[in-house]
Coordinates of C-alpha atoms and ligand atoms in Angstrom, one line a residue:
M1 CA 9.5 -0.5 -31.1
G2 CA 6.7 3.1 -30.1
V3 CA 6.5 5.2 -32.2
R4 CA 5.2 8.7 -32.0
R5 CA 3.5 10.6 -34.6
M6 CA 4.5 14.5 -34.4
T7 CA 6.0 17.1 -36.7
V8 CA 9.2 17.6 -37.9
A9 CA 9.2 20.9 -35.7
Q10 CA 8.0 19.1 -32.8
A11 CA 10.3 16.5 -33.2
I12 CA 13.2 18.9 -33.5
V13 CA 12.1 20.5 -30.0
R14 CA 11.4 17.1 -28.0
F15 CA 15.2 16.0 -29.0
L16 CA 16.8 19.1 -28.1
A17 CA 15.2 19.0 -24.8
Q18 CA 16.5 15.5 -24.1
Q19 CA 20.1 16.7 -25.3
Y20 CA 23.0 16.8 -22.3
V21 CA 26.7 17.2 -21.7
V22 CA 28.4 15.6 -18.8
R23 CA 32.5 16.3 -18.3
D24 CA 34.0 15.8 -15.3
G25 CA 31.1 14.1 -13.6
V26 CA 28.8 17.4 -14.0
E27 CA 25.7 16.8 -16.6
Q28 CA 23.5 19.1 -17.8
P29 CA 21.2 19.8 -20.7
F30 CA 23.4 21.1 -23.2
F31 CA 20.4 23.6 -24.6
A32 CA 19.6 26.5 -22.7
G33 CA 16.6 27.6 -24.8
V34 CA 15.4 28.8 -28.2
F35 CA 16.1 32.8 -29.6
G36 CA 13.9 32.9 -32.4
I37 CA 12.2 35.9 -34.8
F38 CA 9.0 34.0 -36.5
G39 CA 8.2 34.6 -39.9
H40 CA 6.2 32.7 -42.7
G41 CA 9.1 30.1 -42.7
N42 CA 9.2 29.6 -39.1
V43 CA 5.7 30.7 -37.4
T44 CA 3.6 27.4 -37.8
G45 CA 6.5 24.7 -38.0
L46 CA 9.2 25.4 -34.9
G47 CA 7.0 28.6 -33.9
Q48 CA 4.0 25.8 -33.6
A49 CA 6.1 23.5 -31.8
L50 CA 7.7 25.5 -29.3
E51 CA 4.7 26.6 -28.0
E52 CA 2.9 23.8 -28.1
T53 CA 5.5 21.5 -26.9
G54 CA 6.6 23.8 -24.4
A55 CA 9.9 21.9 -23.9
L56 CA 12.6 24.5 -24.3
K57 CA 12.2 28.3 -23.1
Y58 CA 11.8 30.6 -25.9
Y59 CA 13.1 33.9 -25.9
Q60 CA 12.6 36.6 -28.4
P61 CA 15.8 39.1 -29.5
R62 CA 15.2 41.8 -31.6
N63 CA 18.0 40.8 -34.8
E64 CA 18.7 37.8 -35.7
Q65 CA 22.3 38.2 -36.3
A66 CA 22.3 39.5 -32.7
M67 CA 20.5 36.2 -31.2
V68 CA 23.6 34.2 -32.3
H69 CA 26.3 36.5 -30.6
T70 CA 23.8 36.1 -27.9
A71 CA 23.6 32.4 -28.1
A72 CA 27.4 32.3 -28.5
A73 CA 28.1 34.3 -25.8
Y74 CA 26.7 32.3 -23.2
A75 CA 27.9 29.0 -24.8
K76 CA 31.4 30.5 -24.1
M77 CA 30.8 32.1 -20.6
K78 CA 29.7 28.4 -20.1
N79 CA 33.0 26.7 -21.5
R80 CA 31.2 25.7 -24.6
L81 CA 29.2 22.9 -22.3
Q82 CA 25.6 25.2 -23.0
T83 CA 24.4 27.0 -25.6
F84 CA 20.9 27.6 -27.1
A85 CA 19.0 26.9 -30.7
C86 CA 18.0 30.0 -33.3
T87 CA 15.1 30.0 -34.9
S88 CA 14.8 32.3 -38.1
S89 CA 12.4 32.2 -41.1
I90 CA 13.7 32.3 -44.5
G91 CA 15.6 34.7 -47.1
P92 CA 16.7 38.2 -44.8
G93 CA 15.8 36.3 -41.6
A94 CA 18.0 33.5 -41.8
T95 CA 20.7 35.5 -43.7
N96 CA 20.6 38.3 -40.9
M97 CA 22.1 35.0 -38.9
V98 CA 25.7 34.1 -41.5
T99 CA 27.8 36.9 -39.4
G100 CA 27.3 35.3 -36.2
A101 CA 27.4 31.6 -37.7
A102 CA 31.1 33.1 -38.8
A103 CA 31.3 34.5 -36.0
A104 CA 30.8 31.7 -33.8
T105 CA 32.5 29.1 -35.8
I106 CA 35.9 31.0 -36.1
N107 CA 35.6 31.4 -32.2
R108 CA 35.0 27.8 -32.2
L109 CA 31.8 28.3 -30.0
P110 CA 28.7 25.8 -30.4
V111 CA 25.4 27.2 -31.7
L112 CA 22.4 25.7 -33.1
L113 CA 20.8 27.3 -36.1
L114 CA 17.7 26.4 -37.3
P115 CA 17.0 29.0 -40.5
G116 CA 14.0 28.3 -42.5
D117 CA 14.1 27.4 -46.1
I118 CA 11.9 27.6 -49.3
F119 CA 9.5 24.9 -49.8
A120 CA 10.9 21.1 -50.8
N121 CA 8.1 20.7 -52.9
R122 CA 8.5 23.7 -54.7
L123 CA 5.0 23.8 -55.8
P124 CA 4.6 27.8 -55.0
H125 CA 7.9 28.6 -56.1
P126 CA 9.1 31.4 -56.1
V127 CA 7.9 31.8 -52.9
L128 CA 8.3 35.7 -50.4
Q129 CA 11.9 36.3 -50.4
Q130 CA 13.3 33.3 -52.2
L131 CA 16.5 34.1 -54.7
E132 CA 15.7 32.2 -57.4
H133 CA 19.0 30.7 -59.7
A134 CA 18.5 30.5 -63.1
H135 CA 20.9 27.5 -62.7
S136 CA 19.6 25.5 -60.4
Q137 CA 16.4 25.0 -58.1
D138 CA 18.7 23.0 -55.5
V139 CA 20.3 26.2 -54.3
S140 CA 18.8 28.6 -51.5
V141 CA 20.1 32.1 -49.5
N142 CA 20.9 29.5 -46.9
D143 CA 23.7 27.9 -48.7
A144 CA 25.5 30.8 -47.8
F145 CA 25.5 29.0 -44.1
R146 CA 28.2 25.8 -46.0
P147 CA 31.5 28.0 -45.5
V148 CA 30.3 29.6 -41.9
S149 CA 29.5 26.2 -40.3
A150 CA 31.2 23.6 -38.9
Y151 CA 28.9 21.6 -40.2
W152 CA 25.5 21.7 -42.4
D153 CA 22.5 20.3 -43.0
R154 CA 18.9 20.4 -45.0
I155 CA 15.8 18.3 -44.4
Y156 CA 13.9 17.4 -47.1
R157 CA 12.4 14.1 -45.3
P158 CA 11.4 13.8 -42.0
E159 CA 13.3 10.8 -41.4
Q160 CA 16.5 12.8 -42.4
L161 CA 16.0 14.0 -38.4
L162 CA 17.1 10.7 -37.3
S163 CA 20.9 10.8 -38.7
A164 CA 21.1 15.0 -38.9
L165 CA 20.2 16.0 -35.7
P166 CA 22.6 13.2 -34.1
Q167 CA 25.5 14.6 -36.3
A168 CA 24.5 18.2 -35.3
M169 CA 25.2 17.2 -31.7
R170 CA 28.4 15.4 -32.5
V171 CA 29.8 18.2 -33.7
L172 CA 28.2 21.0 -31.4
T173 CA 29.7 18.9 -28.5
D174 CA 32.7 17.7 -30.2
P175 CA 35.4 20.5 -28.8
A176 CA 37.6 20.2 -32.0
L177 CA 35.2 20.7 -34.3
T178 CA 32.7 23.1 -32.6
G179 CA 31.0 26.2 -34.1
A180 CA 27.6 26.8 -35.6
V181 CA 25.9 24.5 -36.5
T182 CA 23.4 24.7 -39.3
V183 CA 20.2 22.3 -40.2
C184 CA 17.9 24.0 -42.8
L185 CA 14.6 24.2 -42.3
P186 CA 11.9 24.3 -45.8
Q187 CA 8.6 25.1 -44.3
D188 CA 7.1 22.9 -45.7
V189 CA 9.0 19.8 -44.3
Q190 CA 9.2 21.6 -40.5
T191 CA 4.7 21.0 -40.5
E192 CA 4.9 17.6 -42.1
A193 CA 4.1 14.5 -39.7
Y194 CA 6.2 11.4 -38.8
D195 CA 6.0 7.9 -36.9
F196 CA 9.4 8.9 -34.9
P197 CA 10.4 6.2 -33.2
E198 CA 10.2 7.0 -29.0
R199 CA 13.3 6.2 -28.3
F200 CA 14.9 8.9 -30.7
F201 CA 13.3 11.2 -27.6
A202 CA 14.6 9.5 -24.8
K203 CA 17.1 11.0 -22.8
K204 CA 20.7 11.2 -24.4
V205 CA 24.2 12.3 -22.7
W206 CA 27.3 13.6 -24.4
R207 CA 30.3 12.4 -23.0
I208 CA 33.1 15.4 -23.5
P209 CA 36.5 13.7 -22.8
R210 CA 39.7 15.0 -21.6
T211 CA 41.8 13.8 -24.2
S212 CA 45.5 13.3 -23.6
P213 CA 48.7 12.5 -26.5
A214 CA 50.1 9.8 -27.5
D215 CA 53.4 9.0 -24.6
T216 CA 55.8 8.8 -27.6
E217 CA 54.5 12.5 -28.4
L218 CA 55.0 13.7 -24.3
E219 CA 58.1 12.4 -24.6
A220 CA 59.1 13.7 -27.5
A221 CA 57.8 17.6 -26.3
A222 CA 59.5 16.7 -23.1
E223 CA 62.8 16.2 -24.5
L224 CA 62.6 19.4 -26.6
L225 CA 61.4 21.4 -23.3
R226 CA 63.7 19.7 -21.0
A227 CA 67.0 21.5 -22.7
A228 CA 65.1 25.4 -23.5
R229 CA 66.7 28.2 -22.0
R230 CA 64.5 30.5 -22.5
P231 CA 60.7 29.0 -22.9
L232 CA 57.6 30.2 -23.2
I233 CA 53.6 29.4 -22.8
V234 CA 51.1 31.3 -25.2
A235 CA 47.7 30.8 -23.6
G236 CA 44.9 30.8 -25.5
G237 CA 41.1 30.7 -25.0
G238 CA 41.4 27.1 -25.4
V239 CA 43.3 26.9 -21.4
I240 CA 39.9 29.0 -19.9
Y241 CA 37.3 26.4 -21.7
S242 CA 39.1 23.5 -20.5
E243 CA 39.7 24.8 -17.1
A244 CA 43.1 24.3 -17.5
S245 CA 44.1 27.3 -15.1
A246 CA 45.6 25.8 -12.2
A247 CA 47.3 23.0 -14.5
L248 CA 49.0 26.3 -16.3
A249 CA 50.1 27.7 -13.3
E250 CA 51.5 24.8 -11.7
F251 CA 53.1 24.1 -14.9
A252 CA 54.8 27.6 -15.2
E253 CA 55.6 27.9 -11.6
R254 CA 57.3 23.7 -11.4
F255 CA 59.5 24.3 -14.5
G256 CA 59.7 28.2 -14.4
V257 CA 58.2 28.7 -17.8
P258 CA 56.5 32.4 -18.4
V259 CA 53.1 32.8 -19.6
V260 CA 51.8 35.3 -22.3
E261 CA 48.4 35.5 -23.1
T262 CA 46.0 35.9 -25.9
Q263 CA 42.6 38.0 -26.2
A264 CA 40.8 34.6 -25.8
G265 CA 43.6 32.9 -23.3
K266 CA 43.6 36.7 -21.1
G267 CA 42.3 35.5 -17.6
A268 CA 43.8 31.9 -17.8
L269 CA 46.0 33.0 -15.2
P270 CA 45.1 36.4 -12.7
W271 CA 47.3 39.7 -14.4
N272 CA 49.5 39.5 -11.4
H273 CA 50.3 35.8 -10.6
P274 CA 54.4 35.8 -10.9
W275 CA 54.9 33.8 -14.1
N276 CA 52.0 35.6 -15.9
A277 CA 54.1 38.4 -18.3
G278 CA 50.7 39.8 -19.8
P279 CA 49.9 39.7 -23.3
V280 CA 51.7 39.3 -26.6
G281 CA 51.6 39.8 -29.9
V282 CA 50.3 43.1 -32.0
N283 CA 48.5 44.7 -29.3
G284 CA 50.9 42.8 -26.3
G285 CA 53.0 44.7 -23.5
L286 CA 56.9 44.8 -23.9
A287 CA 57.5 41.9 -21.5
A288 CA 55.5 39.6 -23.4
N289 CA 56.6 40.7 -26.5
R290 CA 60.7 40.9 -25.4
L291 CA 60.1 37.5 -23.9
A292 CA 58.5 36.2 -27.2
A293 CA 61.0 37.4 -29.3
E294 CA 63.8 35.4 -27.4
A295 CA 62.5 32.5 -26.8
D296 CA 63.9 28.8 -27.8
V297 CA 60.8 26.7 -27.3
V298 CA 57.4 27.6 -27.3
V299 CA 54.6 25.8 -26.0
A300 CA 51.3 27.2 -27.7
V301 CA 48.2 25.8 -25.9
G302 CA 44.5 26.5 -26.9
T303 CA 45.6 29.0 -29.2
R304 CA 44.6 29.6 -32.8
L305 CA 47.9 31.7 -33.6
S306 CA 46.1 34.4 -35.3
D307 CA 48.2 37.0 -37.0
F308 CA 47.7 39.3 -34.0
T309 CA 48.7 36.6 -31.4
T310 CA 52.0 36.2 -33.5
A311 CA 52.5 39.5 -34.6
S312 CA 51.8 38.5 -38.4
M313 CA 54.5 36.0 -38.0
T314 CA 57.1 38.3 -36.3
A315 CA 56.8 37.6 -32.6
F316 CA 59.0 34.6 -32.4
Q317 CA 62.5 35.6 -33.5
H318 CA 65.2 33.7 -32.0
P319 CA 66.5 32.1 -35.0
D320 CA 66.1 28.1 -34.1
V321 CA 62.9 28.8 -32.1
K322 CA 60.7 25.2 -32.0
F323 CA 56.7 25.0 -31.5
I324 CA 54.9 22.6 -29.3
G325 CA 51.1 23.0 -30.2
I326 CA 49.0 21.7 -27.3
N327 CA 45.4 21.5 -28.8
V328 CA 42.2 20.2 -28.9
A329 CA 42.0 20.4 -32.5
A330 CA 44.7 19.0 -34.6
L331 CA 44.2 22.3 -37.0
D332 CA 45.8 24.4 -34.3
A333 CA 47.8 21.7 -32.8
F334 CA 50.1 21.5 -36.0
K335 CA 50.5 25.5 -36.7
L336 CA 54.1 27.0 -36.8
G337 CA 55.3 23.3 -37.7
A338 CA 54.9 22.9 -33.9
L339 CA 54.9 19.4 -32.2
P340 CA 51.9 18.8 -32.1
L341 CA 50.3 17.5 -28.6
V342 CA 46.7 16.7 -29.7
G343 CA 44.7 16.9 -26.5
D344 CA 42.7 18.3 -23.8
A345 CA 44.7 21.7 -22.4
R346 CA 44.2 20.2 -18.9
A347 CA 45.0 16.3 -19.4
T348 CA 47.8 17.7 -21.7
L349 CA 49.2 19.8 -19.4
A350 CA 49.3 17.3 -16.6
A351 CA 50.7 14.5 -18.5
L352 CA 53.1 16.4 -20.1
G353 CA 54.7 18.0 -16.5
D354 CA 54.9 14.6 -15.6
K355 CA 57.3 13.6 -18.7
L356 CA 59.1 16.7 -17.8
A357 CA 60.1 16.4 -14.5
A358 CA 61.0 13.1 -15.2
A359 CA 63.3 14.3 -17.4
G360 CA 64.8 16.1 -14.9
R361 CA 63.7 20.1 -16.1
K362 CA 64.8 22.7 -13.1
P363 CA 63.7 26.3 -13.3
S364 CA 66.7 28.6 -14.2
E365 CA 66.7 31.5 -11.3
S366 CA 68.3 33.4 -13.7
Y367 CA 65.5 33.5 -16.3
R368 CA 62.9 34.0 -13.3
E369 CA 64.9 37.4 -12.4
R370 CA 64.5 38.3 -16.2
V371 CA 60.8 37.6 -16.2
A372 CA 60.2 39.3 -13.1
G373 CA 61.8 42.3 -14.0
L374 CA 60.2 42.6 -17.3
K375 CA 57.1 42.2 -15.8
A376 CA 57.4 45.2 -12.9
Q377 CA 58.2 47.4 -15.6
W378 CA 55.1 46.2 -17.7
D379 CA 53.0 46.7 -14.9
A380 CA 54.5 50.1 -14.0
E381 CA 53.9 51.1 -17.8
V382 CA 50.1 49.7 -17.1
D383 CA 49.3 51.7 -14.0
R384 CA 51.3 54.9 -16.1
L385 CA 48.7 54.4 -18.9
R386 CA 45.8 54.1 -17.0
T387 CA 46.2 56.9 -14.5
E388 CA 44.4 59.9 -15.5
R389 CA 46.3 63.8 -15.3
A390 CA 44.8 66.7 -13.8
G391 CA 43.7 69.3 -16.2
E392 CA 43.6 66.8 -19.4
R393 CA 40.8 65.0 -21.3
L394 CA 39.5 61.3 -19.9
T395 CA 41.6 59.0 -22.3
Q396 CA 40.2 55.4 -23.3
A397 CA 43.0 54.3 -21.1
N398 CA 41.9 56.3 -18.1
V399 CA 38.3 55.0 -18.5
L400 CA 39.3 51.2 -18.5
G401 CA 41.6 52.0 -15.8
I402 CA 38.6 53.4 -13.7
V403 CA 35.5 51.0 -14.8
N404 CA 38.1 48.1 -14.0
E405 CA 38.4 49.4 -10.6
A406 CA 34.9 49.9 -10.5
A407 CA 33.9 45.7 -11.3
G408 CA 34.6 43.2 -9.1
P409 CA 37.0 40.4 -8.9
K410 CA 33.9 38.1 -10.8
D411 CA 32.5 40.7 -12.8
V412 CA 33.1 40.5 -16.7
V413 CA 34.1 42.9 -19.3
V414 CA 33.0 42.2 -22.5
N415 CA 33.9 43.8 -25.9
A416 CA 34.8 42.9 -29.5
A417 CA 35.9 45.6 -32.4
G418 CA 37.7 49.0 -32.5
S419 CA 40.8 50.4 -30.5
M420 CA 38.9 49.0 -27.4
P421 CA 40.2 44.9 -27.9
G422 CA 44.1 46.3 -28.2
D423 CA 43.7 49.1 -25.3
L424 CA 41.9 46.2 -22.9
L425 CA 44.1 43.5 -23.9
K426 CA 47.3 45.7 -21.9
L427 CA 45.4 47.5 -19.7
W428 CA 42.2 45.2 -18.2
R429 CA 43.7 43.2 -14.8
P430 CA 41.6 40.0 -15.2
E431 CA 41.7 38.0 -11.5
D432 CA 39.3 35.5 -12.8
P433 CA 39.2 33.4 -15.7
K434 CA 35.7 33.9 -16.6
S435 CA 36.0 37.9 -16.1
Y436 CA 37.2 38.8 -19.3
H437 CA 35.4 38.0 -22.3
L438 CA 36.7 39.4 -26.2
E439 CA 35.0 38.2 -29.2
Y440 CA 38.6 39.0 -31.5
G441 CA 38.3 36.2 -33.3
Y442 CA 35.9 37.5 -36.1
S443 CA 35.9 40.7 -34.4
T444 CA 32.3 41.5 -35.3
M445 CA 31.2 45.5 -34.3
G446 CA 27.5 44.7 -32.9
Y447 CA 28.5 41.9 -30.9
E448 CA 29.0 43.8 -27.8
I449 CA 25.4 44.1 -26.5
P450 CA 23.9 41.0 -27.4
G451 CA 27.0 39.4 -26.3
G452 CA 26.6 40.8 -22.8
L453 CA 23.0 39.7 -22.4
G454 CA 24.5 36.3 -23.3
I455 CA 27.1 36.4 -20.5
K456 CA 24.7 37.8 -18.2
M457 CA 22.2 35.1 -18.8
A458 CA 25.4 32.6 -18.3
A459 CA 26.2 33.9 -15.3
P460 CA 23.5 36.1 -13.4
E461 CA 25.6 36.6 -10.5
R462 CA 28.3 38.7 -11.8
D463 CA 28.0 42.4 -13.4
V464 CA 28.5 42.8 -17.2
F465 CA 30.4 45.6 -18.1
V466 CA 29.6 46.4 -22.1
M467 CA 32.1 48.6 -23.2
V468 CA 31.3 49.5 -26.2
G469 CA 32.8 52.3 -29.4
D470 CA 30.4 54.6 -30.6
G471 CA 30.8 53.0 -34.1
S472 CA 29.8 49.5 -32.7
Y473 CA 26.6 50.8 -30.4
L474 CA 25.1 52.8 -33.4
M475 CA 25.4 49.1 -35.8
M476 CA 24.0 47.2 -33.2
N477 CA 21.8 48.5 -30.0
T478 CA 18.5 47.0 -30.0
E479 CA 19.2 44.1 -27.6
I480 CA 19.0 46.9 -25.0
V481 CA 15.1 46.3 -25.2
T482 CA 15.7 42.3 -25.0
S483 CA 18.0 42.9 -21.9
I484 CA 15.1 45.0 -20.3
Q485 CA 12.6 42.5 -21.5
E486 CA 14.6 39.8 -19.6
G487 CA 15.5 41.7 -16.6
C488 CA 19.3 41.5 -17.5
K489 CA 20.9 43.8 -16.2
L490 CA 24.2 45.2 -18.3
I491 CA 26.3 48.2 -17.4
L492 CA 27.5 49.8 -21.2
V493 CA 29.8 51.9 -21.1
L494 CA 29.6 53.9 -24.4
V495 CA 33.0 55.6 -25.2
D496 CA 32.7 58.6 -27.9
N497 CA 35.8 59.1 -29.9
G498 CA 33.6 60.8 -33.0
G499 CA 33.4 57.8 -35.3
F500 CA 35.7 54.6 -36.5
Q501 CA 38.8 56.3 -34.2
S502 CA 40.9 52.7 -34.4
I503 CA 40.6 52.0 -38.1
H504 CA 40.9 56.3 -38.6
G505 CA 44.6 55.6 -36.8
L506 CA 45.2 52.9 -38.8
Q507 CA 44.3 54.7 -42.3
T508 CA 46.3 58.3 -41.1
S509 CA 49.6 56.2 -39.8
S510 CA 49.9 54.6 -43.4
G511 CA 50.5 57.7 -45.0
S512 CA 46.6 58.0 -46.2
P513 CA 44.8 61.9 -44.7
S514 CA 41.8 61.6 -42.6
F515 CA 38.7 59.9 -44.7
G516 CA 35.4 58.1 -44.3
N517 CA 36.5 57.0 -40.5
E518 CA 35.4 59.6 -38.6
L519 CA 31.4 60.9 -37.8
R520 CA 31.4 63.8 -39.2
F521 CA 28.9 66.1 -41.1
R522 CA 29.3 66.3 -44.5
D523 CA 31.2 69.6 -45.0
A524 CA 29.4 72.1 -47.9
G525 CA 32.9 73.0 -49.3
S526 CA 34.6 70.1 -49.8
G527 CA 32.4 67.6 -50.5
R528 CA 33.6 65.0 -48.2
L529 CA 32.5 63.8 -44.4
E530 CA 34.7 66.3 -43.2
G531 CA 32.5 69.0 -41.1
D532 CA 32.1 68.7 -37.4
Y533 CA 31.4 65.8 -35.3
M534 CA 27.7 64.6 -35.0
P535 CA 26.5 65.4 -32.2
I536 CA 24.5 61.9 -30.7
D537 CA 22.3 61.9 -28.1
Y538 CA 23.3 58.1 -26.8
A539 CA 22.3 58.2 -23.5
A540 CA 18.9 59.5 -24.9
N541 CA 18.2 57.0 -27.5
A542 CA 19.6 54.1 -24.4
A543 CA 16.9 55.9 -22.4
S544 CA 14.1 55.5 -25.1
M545 CA 14.3 51.7 -25.0
G546 CA 13.9 51.8 -21.2
A547 CA 17.8 52.0 -20.2
L548 CA 18.9 54.2 -17.4
A549 CA 21.2 56.4 -19.0
L550 CA 23.9 58.3 -17.6
R551 CA 27.0 61.1 -19.1
A552 CA 29.9 61.2 -17.5
D553 CA 33.6 63.2 -19.5
D554 CA 35.9 63.1 -16.5
E555 CA 37.0 60.9 -13.7
P556 CA 34.6 61.8 -10.8
S557 CA 31.6 61.9 -13.2
L558 CA 32.4 58.5 -14.4
R559 CA 33.6 57.2 -10.9
E560 CA 30.0 58.4 -10.1
A561 CA 28.1 57.1 -12.8
L562 CA 29.7 54.0 -12.5
R563 CA 28.7 54.2 -8.9
K564 CA 25.0 54.5 -9.5
A565 CA 24.9 51.5 -12.9
K566 CA 26.6 49.2 -9.8
E567 CA 23.6 50.2 -8.0
A568 CA 20.9 50.2 -10.4
D569 CA 18.4 47.7 -11.1
R570 CA 18.1 47.8 -14.8
T571 CA 20.4 48.1 -17.6
T572 CA 22.4 51.0 -17.6
L573 CA 24.2 53.3 -20.0
I574 CA 27.1 55.5 -19.5
H575 CA 27.7 57.9 -22.3
V576 CA 31.4 58.7 -21.8
T577 CA 33.6 61.1 -24.4
V578 CA 37.4 60.6 -24.2
D579 CA 40.0 62.3 -26.5
P580 CA 40.3 60.8 -29.8
E581 CA 43.5 61.4 -30.4
A582 CA 45.4 59.9 -27.4
R583 CA 46.1 56.7 -27.9
V584 CA 47.9 53.7 -26.3
P585 CA 51.7 53.0 -28.3
S586 CA 52.5 49.4 -29.1
Y587 CA 55.3 47.7 -27.7
D588 CA 57.7 46.3 -30.4
S589 CA 55.3 44.9 -32.5
W590 CA 53.6 45.0 -36.2
W591 CA 50.6 43.8 -37.4
D592 CA 50.7 42.8 -41.2
V593 CA 48.5 45.5 -43.1
P594 CA 49.4 46.2 -46.9
I595 CA 50.5 49.6 -48.3
A596 CA 49.3 51.0 -51.6
E597 CA 52.2 49.9 -54.0
V598 CA 51.6 53.2 -56.6
S599 CA 50.6 56.7 -54.6
E600 CA 51.3 60.4 -55.8
Q601 CA 51.0 61.0 -52.1
E602 CA 54.5 61.1 -50.5
S603 CA 53.3 60.0 -47.0
V604 CA 51.9 56.9 -48.6
Q605 CA 55.3 56.8 -50.2
Q606 CA 56.8 56.9 -47.0
A607 CA 54.4 54.1 -45.3
L608 CA 55.2 52.1 -48.2
A609 CA 58.4 51.7 -47.6
A610 CA 58.3 51.5 -43.6
Y611 CA 55.9 48.5 -44.2
R612 CA 58.6 46.8 -46.7
D613 CA 61.3 47.3 -44.5
A614 CA 58.8 45.7 -41.4
K615 CA 58.3 42.5 -43.8
T616 CA 61.9 41.4 -43.8
R617 CA 61.1 40.6 -39.9
Q618 CA 58.3 38.2 -41.1
R619 CA 59.7 34.7 -40.6
Y620 CA 58.1 31.2 -42.0
Y621 CA 58.1 28.2 -39.5
Y622 CA 58.3 25.0 -40.9
Ligands
TPP1 C1 30.7 44.7 -38.5 C2 32.3 45.2 -39.1 N1 32.4 45.8 -39.7 C3 33.7 46.8 -39.9 C4 34.7 46.4 -39.2 C5 36.3 47.1 -39.1 N2 36.1 47.9 -38.0 C6 37.0 47.5 -37.0 S1 36.9 48.8 -35.9 C7 36.0 49.7 -36.7 C8 35.4 51.2 -36.1 C9 34.8 50.7 -35.0 O1 34.6 52.2 -34.3 P1 33.8 52.1 -32.8 O2 33.1 51.1 -31.9 O3 33.8 53.7 -32.6 O4 35.6 52.2 -32.2 P2 36.9 52.5 -32.4 O5 37.4 52.5 -33.3 O6 36.2 54.3 -32.1 O7 37.7 52.8 -31.1 C10 35.5 49.1 -38.2 C11 34.7 49.6 -38.7 C12 34.5 45.7 -38.0 N3 35.3 44.8 -37.2 N4 33.2 44.5 -37.6
MG2 MG1 34.8 55.0 -31.4

C-alpha cells in the first residue's frame, strides 16, 4: 500500500476535496470550498495547505460567525447535499464560530468547522489567546463547541485523521444526524508530517439513501388516517430537503388532506395550491390555525415541531387528536406521542399513500369545501394586510407585499429574526420550494446578509432579497464587503423601525413600559434610553462598503428603488422607513412567554392573569 508524506493540514484539504455525495443518481462534490480567517492558529497549518495544494477554493469572509452562516445557508439552498468547510485561528476566531455552529445544528444543516486549537505538545503554554483552567490542561475554549456540534473531535496525533474524518463525513452526510461537525486542530499538529496511506485520498462517494419505514408501521399509520374525519399535514423543512413537494401535493389531493406550513416548510407547496392552507402556529394564519384546532389526525412531515409550530402546545385542541410523525430523524418522528414513521419524506409519503389507497380512504367533499372556504378567507386577509393605504405611512406588511411583487417566482427571500419572520410567514407568497429561506431554528440576528451570500453562491441565477431589520443590520452587516469581493449581488431591503420592535411589542403587550428595545438617545432628564430616535444613515454605511445604496419611504419610491436594484450589477441596499406601530395581528394563536409572578405594576399583574388563563389551553400529548 502506497503512502504519501504530508502535513495534517495538507491531508485534510486533500481528503475533503475527494468527498462526494450521490442521491437519486446525481453525484456532486460535497465541499464547494473553504471559508477562513487566518491567525497564528491556522495560517501555517491549514492556510499553508490551502495555498500549496490548491485542492479547494478559498473564500475570505469578514467574520467567523458570518462564514458559518454563509456555509449553512449554502447547504440549506443545496438541500444539504453540499456545503463549505470553515477554518479559524485559535481563541476568539474559533469561539466566534460557536453561534454559527449552534444555528447550523439546530437547523440540521451540515457545516464542517475546523477551529485551530492550543498546542498538543503544551511546551509554549499558555499561548496567546489561550484560556487556562486550574483544574485541567485538557480543556480549551473549543470545548464550547461540544454541545452545539452534531459531531466533535480533536486531533492530537496525525493518524487520528484516518478515523476522525470519515466519522465527520458520516455525520455531515446523514440527514438524520447532520449539523455542525467540529474537528479541532491544535496548531502544532496541523503542521506535523505523517505517511498517510494513498487510499485515504481516493475519491469517496457517500450515498444518501431514501429510507422507508417498516411495512407494519406504514399499515398502522394508514389505519389511523383511513378513518380520519379532519386530517391535517404539517409540512416542515424536511419536505423541501427531501424534494418531496410533488409527493406531498399528490398525497394531499388524492386523500383530501390540507397542508399547513412551518417556517422551514413554507414553499413546499406553492401558496396558491388548493390544499395549501397556509402557515400554522404562533405566526400562523387563520385558516391553518382553525384547521389545526379541530384536526383529529395530524401528520407531521419533516418538522421539529418547535413551539412556534405547535403554538406552545395549544394549536391542536381536538380531544382525541393523534399524531403521525414522518421524519428521517427519530428524535423528531416520536414527538407529540406520534406513531413514528422514521424515513425520508418523499419515500415515506409515497409508501404511505399506497397503503392508504389500499385501505380505501376517499377524500371528503365537505372537508374540501371547508378548507377552500377558510383558504379564501385567509388569502383575502393577506391581500388586505399587504395593500398600502393612501395617505398613511408604509407598514412592514406593505413593504413585504411590494418586495414580493418585485421578486420573480424563482427569486429567494431570506430573513431570520425580529418581527419580519412572522410577517413573512403570513404574507409572503412563494411559488417555488427554494424561494423562501428563513433561519427560524436559532433565529440568529445577523444571519440575513451572510445567509443571503450563501444563497447567492448556491444559486447565482436567482435574485436574493435579503430582508433585514435595522437591529439585525447593526449586528452584522460586513459581509456586504464579501458580496462585493465575490461579485455575488444581493438586494438588501433594510426595514428601519427604530430598533427592536418585535421585542418592544412583546414587552409592552406583556404589561411592561417601553424599556431598552428602541434605538433612542439617552434622555438627560430620566437617564433612560428614551430620547429621540437615533438617525442612522444605513445607506451611507452600505455605500461605504461598495454597495449601491437607495432610500425609500413610500410606495412609489420603494417600487422605483426595487426596479433599480434589480437592474444593478452589484449588491444594493434599500433603506426603507416604516411605521413602527403598525403590526400584523396574530390569528387564534398563543406563544408561551412567562410573565413576572410578582410586580407592583398593574399592567404586569393583568398580563400575568391573562397568561395563566391562556396556559390552561396548553396540552400534553403522549
Ligand atoms: C443574536 C441575537 N440576539 C438577540 C436576539 C433576540 N431578538 C429577537 S428579535 C430582536 C430584535 C430584532 O430587531 P430588528 O432586526 O430591528 O427587527 P424588528 O424587531 O424591529 O422587526 C432581538 C433582540 C436574537 N434573536 N438574536
Ligand atoms: Mg427594527
